[in-house]
């Protein structure tokens, strides 16, 4: 029988050994039938996480029920948490299948359901497309929305960026604490420093705030993200971004601080190499959006701002 073709451009993911190691580790926690189910779910979730990481969209495997052996035993779920958006369901589709199956265990809080077709060898996965909302049961693959529409759809669920102009008026969002000044980056020889834009005369930041952030690594990494603003006469704003440990010790080796533009493309970055702090300084126009991302290996956190 000729295989049915769908008007969908899939995204192919090579299922690396790390994906199979995770799947095997979870599989050993369960009996044969449940173990097979968990194995396939794990591969599907890995594939979607890899796809989103390629698009600079953060995922949190550790916070997902599909990555928790206790929840795996109770539910048939292949969820994936997106810290900035919500929770996806990554439905494994076996070779030759014409439908994706949404388990009755899946909660209605999913923001989308993605079909992930696995190859016979389980060495490759293809993300076929998605549906925005669905009841438990079967969804025909030819009814999926094309994957090219998925990122614009996700933007509906993205949190509103932090309005930095409010900081200059003494207002700020919850979680951002006012501090007197930025850490003196000239106080030690092991500070990483980056700069973009025209040379500016040194001037203290007029508004400085900090927020505690946590990277879901093993073990978890607790940091302080500090952002300072210096308005300039030409209508631009100098922005100072610093990262320091929550406790008095060097930053984790390999921790990356990145500044992203409105398309999430990296415009500058610096990396910790036994440093006690990192700082990036750059200029923006009033109203210009940008993001600050902290990344350590395959985990990260992003904060979005508008100047």
Short mmCIF file of C-alpha atoms in Angstrom, two decimals:
data_model
loop_
_atom_site.label_atom_id
_atom_site.label_comp_id
_atom_site.label_asym_id
_atom_site.label_seq_id
_atom_site.Cartn_x
_atom_site.Cartn_y
_atom_site.Cartn_z
CA UNK A 1 0.00 0.00 0.00
CA UNK A 2 1.35 3.40 -0.92
CA UNK A 3 2.09 5.54 2.11
CA UNK A 4 -0.23 8.54 2.44
CA UNK A 5 1.48 11.90 2.09
CA UNK A 6 0.59 14.92 4.24
CA UNK A 7 0.94 18.57 3.30
CA UNK A 8 3.26 19.20 6.24
CA UNK A 9 6.97 20.06 6.36
CA UNK A 10 8.30 17.98 9.28
CA UNK A 11 11.36 18.69 11.39
CA UNK A 12 13.71 15.71 11.66
CA UNK A 13 15.61 14.97 14.86
CA UNK A 14 18.34 12.38 15.24
CA UNK A 15 17.63 10.52 18.49
CA UNK A 16 21.03 10.65 20.14
CA UNK A 17 22.42 8.13 22.60
CA UNK A 18 21.59 10.54 25.43
CA UNK A 19 17.90 10.31 24.46
CA UNK A 20 17.98 6.53 24.58
CA UNK A 21 19.90 6.52 27.85
CA UNK A 22 17.17 8.62 29.46
CA UNK A 23 14.49 6.40 27.95
CA UNK A 24 16.21 3.23 29.18
CA UNK A 25 16.69 4.69 32.65
CA UNK A 26 12.98 5.49 32.91
CA UNK A 27 11.95 2.18 31.33
CA UNK A 28 13.73 0.20 34.06
CA UNK A 29 11.43 1.81 36.66
CA UNK A 30 8.36 0.12 35.20
CA UNK A 31 6.96 -3.18 33.96
CA UNK A 32 7.12 -4.30 30.33
CA UNK A 33 4.00 -2.60 28.92
CA UNK A 34 4.36 0.63 30.90
CA UNK A 35 8.10 0.64 30.24
CA UNK A 36 7.56 0.54 26.47
CA UNK A 37 5.04 3.37 26.72
CA UNK A 38 7.43 5.46 28.79
CA UNK A 39 10.30 4.74 26.37
CA UNK A 40 8.37 6.08 23.38
CA UNK A 41 7.06 9.08 25.32
CA UNK A 42 10.60 9.96 26.41
CA UNK A 43 11.90 9.91 22.84
CA UNK A 44 9.01 12.11 21.66
CA UNK A 45 9.60 14.65 24.42
CA UNK A 46 13.35 14.68 23.72
CA UNK A 47 12.69 15.38 20.03
CA UNK A 48 10.42 18.34 20.73
CA UNK A 49 12.82 19.70 23.36
CA UNK A 50 15.67 19.52 20.83
CA UNK A 51 13.57 21.25 18.18
CA UNK A 52 12.62 24.11 20.50
CA UNK A 53 16.19 24.49 21.76
CA UNK A 54 17.27 24.99 18.14
CA UNK A 55 14.77 27.87 18.03
CA UNK A 56 16.12 29.40 21.27
CA UNK A 57 12.89 28.50 23.09
CA UNK A 58 13.55 27.28 26.61
CA UNK A 59 12.30 23.94 27.83
CA UNK A 60 12.37 22.46 31.33
CA UNK A 61 12.55 18.69 31.24
CA UNK A 62 13.03 18.42 35.00
CA UNK A 63 9.70 20.16 35.65
CA UNK A 64 7.82 17.92 33.19
CA UNK A 65 5.71 15.02 34.45
CA UNK A 66 7.09 12.91 31.59
CA UNK A 67 10.54 13.14 33.23
CA UNK A 68 9.30 12.00 36.66
CA UNK A 69 9.17 8.21 37.24
CA UNK A 70 6.38 8.59 39.82
CA UNK A 71 4.18 10.55 37.40
CA UNK A 72 5.09 8.14 34.61
CA UNK A 73 3.68 5.27 36.67
CA UNK A 74 0.42 7.12 37.32
CA UNK A 75 -0.18 8.70 33.91
CA UNK A 76 0.39 8.15 30.23
CA UNK A 77 1.81 11.59 29.52
CA UNK A 78 4.50 13.03 27.27
CA UNK A 79 4.38 16.62 28.47
CA UNK A 80 7.09 19.25 28.11
CA UNK A 81 7.21 22.43 30.17
CA UNK A 82 8.12 25.69 28.45
CA UNK A 83 8.92 28.12 31.29
CA UNK A 84 7.90 31.19 29.29
CA UNK A 85 4.76 29.73 27.74
CA UNK A 86 3.11 26.71 29.37
CA UNK A 87 2.95 22.95 28.86
CA UNK A 88 2.98 21.00 25.58
CA UNK A 89 2.03 17.38 24.91
CA UNK A 90 4.43 15.48 22.62
CA UNK A 91 2.43 12.55 21.22
CA UNK A 92 4.53 9.67 19.81
CA UNK A 93 3.28 8.36 16.46
CA UNK A 94 4.38 4.90 15.36
CA UNK A 95 5.58 4.22 11.78
CA UNK A 96 2.70 3.88 9.35
CA UNK A 97 0.13 5.39 11.72
CA UNK A 98 -2.33 7.92 10.29
CA UNK A 99 -3.41 9.40 13.61
CA UNK A 100 -1.82 10.70 16.76
CA UNK A 101 -3.42 9.49 19.95
CA UNK A 102 -4.04 11.85 22.87
CA UNK A 103 -4.18 9.90 26.11
CA UNK A 104 -7.19 10.38 28.43
CA UNK A 105 -4.61 11.03 31.18
CA UNK A 106 -3.53 14.27 29.49
CA UNK A 107 -4.66 17.41 31.29
CA UNK A 108 -6.62 20.07 29.43
CA UNK A 109 -4.03 22.71 30.36
CA UNK A 110 -1.85 21.90 27.32
CA UNK A 111 -1.27 24.85 25.04
CA UNK A 112 -0.61 22.54 22.06
CA UNK A 113 -0.33 18.89 21.07
CA UNK A 114 2.51 17.92 18.72
CA UNK A 115 2.70 14.74 16.63
CA UNK A 116 6.15 13.12 16.77
CA UNK A 117 6.57 10.23 14.34
CA UNK A 118 9.28 7.74 15.35
CA UNK A 119 11.19 5.66 12.82
CA UNK A 120 11.20 1.83 12.90
CA UNK A 121 14.73 1.87 14.33
CA UNK A 122 13.88 4.62 16.86
CA UNK A 123 16.95 6.44 15.64
CA UNK A 124 15.05 9.37 14.17
CA UNK A 125 11.92 11.35 14.92
CA UNK A 126 9.94 13.69 12.73
CA UNK A 127 7.84 16.44 14.29
CA UNK A 128 4.92 16.55 11.87
CA UNK A 129 2.76 19.40 13.14
CA UNK A 130 0.42 20.38 15.94
CA UNK A 131 -3.13 21.09 17.02
CA UNK A 132 -4.04 23.86 19.42
CA UNK A 133 -6.71 22.03 21.37
CA UNK A 134 -8.06 18.50 21.28
CA UNK A 135 -10.07 16.05 23.34
CA UNK A 136 -8.57 12.68 24.28
CA UNK A 137 -8.67 10.28 21.36
CA UNK A 138 -7.37 10.19 17.80
CA UNK A 139 -6.39 13.17 15.64
CA UNK A 140 -5.80 12.49 11.94
CA UNK A 141 -2.32 13.52 10.87
CA UNK A 142 -3.71 15.31 7.82
CA UNK A 143 -5.60 17.62 10.20
CA UNK A 144 -2.45 18.98 11.84
CA UNK A 145 -1.41 22.60 11.54
CA UNK A 146 1.95 22.94 9.72
CA UNK A 147 4.98 23.24 11.95
CA UNK A 148 5.97 26.54 10.34
CA UNK A 149 3.00 28.13 12.14
CA UNK A 150 3.99 26.80 15.56
CA UNK A 151 6.40 29.52 16.72
CA UNK A 152 4.02 32.38 15.83
CA UNK A 153 1.31 30.47 17.69
CA UNK A 154 3.55 30.13 20.77
CA UNK A 155 4.04 33.88 20.90
CA UNK A 156 0.45 34.21 22.09
CA UNK A 157 1.48 32.52 25.33
CA UNK A 158 4.72 34.40 25.90
CA UNK A 159 4.73 36.63 29.00
CA UNK A 160 4.74 40.39 28.55
CA UNK A 161 8.28 41.83 28.55
CA UNK A 162 9.47 43.91 31.48
CA UNK A 163 9.00 47.63 30.83
CA UNK A 164 12.30 49.20 31.88
CA UNK A 165 10.88 52.71 31.63
CA UNK A 166 8.80 51.95 34.72
CA UNK A 167 12.01 51.35 36.69
CA UNK A 168 13.04 54.95 36.13
CA UNK A 169 9.71 55.95 37.69
CA UNK A 170 10.33 53.83 40.78
CA UNK A 171 8.03 50.98 39.72
CA UNK A 172 8.94 47.37 38.98
CA UNK A 173 7.45 43.92 38.49
CA UNK A 174 7.21 41.38 41.30
CA UNK A 175 10.47 39.61 42.00
CA UNK A 176 12.70 42.54 41.03
CA UNK A 177 14.28 44.13 44.10
CA UNK A 178 15.84 47.60 44.07
CA UNK A 179 19.55 47.76 44.92
CA UNK A 180 21.79 50.76 45.43
CA UNK A 181 24.31 50.04 42.71
CA UNK A 182 25.87 47.43 40.51
CA UNK A 183 28.83 45.39 41.68
CA UNK A 184 32.08 47.22 41.01
CA UNK A 185 33.40 45.20 38.08
CA UNK A 186 36.81 46.83 38.36
CA UNK A 187 37.33 45.49 41.87
CA UNK A 188 38.92 42.24 40.81
CA UNK A 189 40.99 40.88 37.95
CA UNK A 190 38.75 37.85 37.28
CA UNK A 191 35.60 39.64 36.12
CA UNK A 192 34.33 38.87 32.64
CA UNK A 193 33.25 41.97 30.75
CA UNK A 194 31.65 42.64 27.39
CA UNK A 195 30.72 45.88 25.63
CA UNK A 196 28.82 46.81 22.47
CA UNK A 197 28.19 50.24 21.04
CA UNK A 198 29.96 53.57 21.21
CA UNK A 199 32.32 54.35 24.03
CA UNK A 200 30.47 56.04 26.88
CA UNK A 201 31.81 58.06 29.75
CA UNK A 202 31.54 56.09 32.97
CA UNK A 203 28.36 57.03 34.83
CA UNK A 204 26.45 55.33 37.61
CA UNK A 205 23.26 53.51 36.65
CA UNK A 206 20.22 55.48 37.83
CA UNK A 207 17.96 52.45 38.28
CA UNK A 208 19.31 49.10 39.41
CA UNK A 209 17.26 46.02 40.25
CA UNK A 210 18.04 42.38 40.86
CA UNK A 211 16.19 39.10 40.70
CA UNK A 212 16.99 35.63 42.01
CA UNK A 213 17.07 33.04 39.21
CA UNK A 214 17.59 29.29 39.28
CA UNK A 215 18.93 27.02 36.55
CA UNK A 216 17.48 23.51 36.78
CA UNK A 217 20.85 21.78 36.51
CA UNK A 218 22.14 18.94 38.70
CA UNK A 219 22.61 20.32 41.29
CA UNK A 220 20.46 23.43 40.79
CA UNK A 221 22.37 26.69 40.23
CA UNK A 222 21.15 29.77 42.14
CA UNK A 223 22.17 33.16 40.75
CA UNK A 224 21.40 36.84 41.04
CA UNK A 225 20.59 38.69 37.81
CA UNK A 226 21.16 42.44 38.13
CA UNK A 227 20.11 45.03 35.56
CA UNK A 228 21.03 48.74 35.67
CA UNK A 229 19.83 51.59 33.45
CA UNK A 230 21.46 54.89 32.50
CA UNK A 231 19.33 57.21 30.31
CA UNK A 232 21.35 59.32 27.89
CA UNK A 233 20.63 62.80 26.51
CA UNK A 234 20.27 61.47 22.95
CA UNK A 235 17.22 59.41 23.95
CA UNK A 236 19.09 56.12 24.16
CA UNK A 237 19.60 54.06 27.29
CA UNK A 238 22.74 52.30 28.45
CA UNK A 239 21.94 48.91 29.94
CA UNK A 240 24.24 47.05 32.32
CA UNK A 241 23.56 43.35 32.93
CA UNK A 242 25.42 41.51 35.67
CA UNK A 243 25.28 37.95 36.95
CA UNK A 244 26.65 37.01 40.36
CA UNK A 245 26.31 33.85 42.44
CA UNK A 246 23.70 33.82 45.17
CA UNK A 247 26.42 32.80 47.60
CA UNK A 248 30.07 33.82 47.73
CA UNK A 249 31.72 31.50 45.23
CA UNK A 250 32.77 31.61 41.56
CA UNK A 251 30.16 31.27 38.86
CA UNK A 252 29.77 27.76 37.41
CA UNK A 253 32.35 26.95 34.77
CA UNK A 254 30.80 27.34 31.33
CA UNK A 255 27.86 29.53 32.39
CA UNK A 256 26.94 31.77 29.43
CA UNK A 257 25.34 35.21 29.60
CA UNK A 258 23.75 36.22 26.29
CA UNK A 259 21.93 39.28 24.99
CA UNK A 260 19.34 38.54 22.30
CA UNK A 261 17.58 40.91 19.92
CA UNK A 262 13.84 41.03 19.18
CA UNK A 263 14.18 37.93 16.92
CA UNK A 264 16.02 35.99 19.66
CA UNK A 265 19.28 36.16 17.70
CA UNK A 266 22.39 36.49 19.85
CA UNK A 267 24.06 39.90 19.59
CA UNK A 268 26.65 39.52 22.35
CA UNK A 269 27.71 37.00 24.97
CA UNK A 270 30.28 36.21 27.62
CA UNK A 271 31.16 33.00 29.45
CA UNK A 272 32.26 32.32 33.02
CA UNK A 273 35.72 30.80 33.38
CA UNK A 274 36.30 30.77 37.11
CA UNK A 275 34.97 34.33 37.33
CA UNK A 276 33.18 35.78 40.32
CA UNK A 277 30.76 37.78 38.15
CA UNK A 278 29.93 38.60 34.54
CA UNK A 279 28.76 41.86 32.99
CA UNK A 280 27.60 43.00 29.58
CA UNK A 281 26.97 46.65 28.70
CA UNK A 282 25.16 47.91 25.61
CA UNK A 283 23.03 50.74 24.32
CA UNK A 284 19.40 50.56 23.17
CA UNK A 285 16.84 52.96 21.82
CA UNK A 286 13.79 53.79 23.91
CA UNK A 287 11.18 51.10 23.28
CA UNK A 288 13.68 48.62 21.80
CA UNK A 289 13.06 44.99 22.89
CA UNK A 290 15.83 42.64 23.96
CA UNK A 291 16.29 39.52 26.08
CA UNK A 292 18.83 38.32 28.62
CA UNK A 293 19.51 34.59 28.65
CA UNK A 294 21.55 32.57 31.14
CA UNK A 295 22.57 29.16 29.86
CA UNK A 296 24.49 26.26 31.38
CA UNK A 297 24.81 23.19 29.14
CA UNK A 298 21.22 22.28 28.15
CA UNK A 299 19.36 24.33 30.75
CA UNK A 300 18.66 28.04 30.75
CA UNK A 301 16.42 30.90 31.72
CA UNK A 302 15.42 34.00 29.75
CA UNK A 303 14.15 37.40 30.84
CA UNK A 304 12.56 39.70 28.23
CA UNK A 305 12.69 43.49 28.36
CA UNK A 306 11.59 46.60 26.50
CA UNK A 307 13.78 49.68 26.89
#
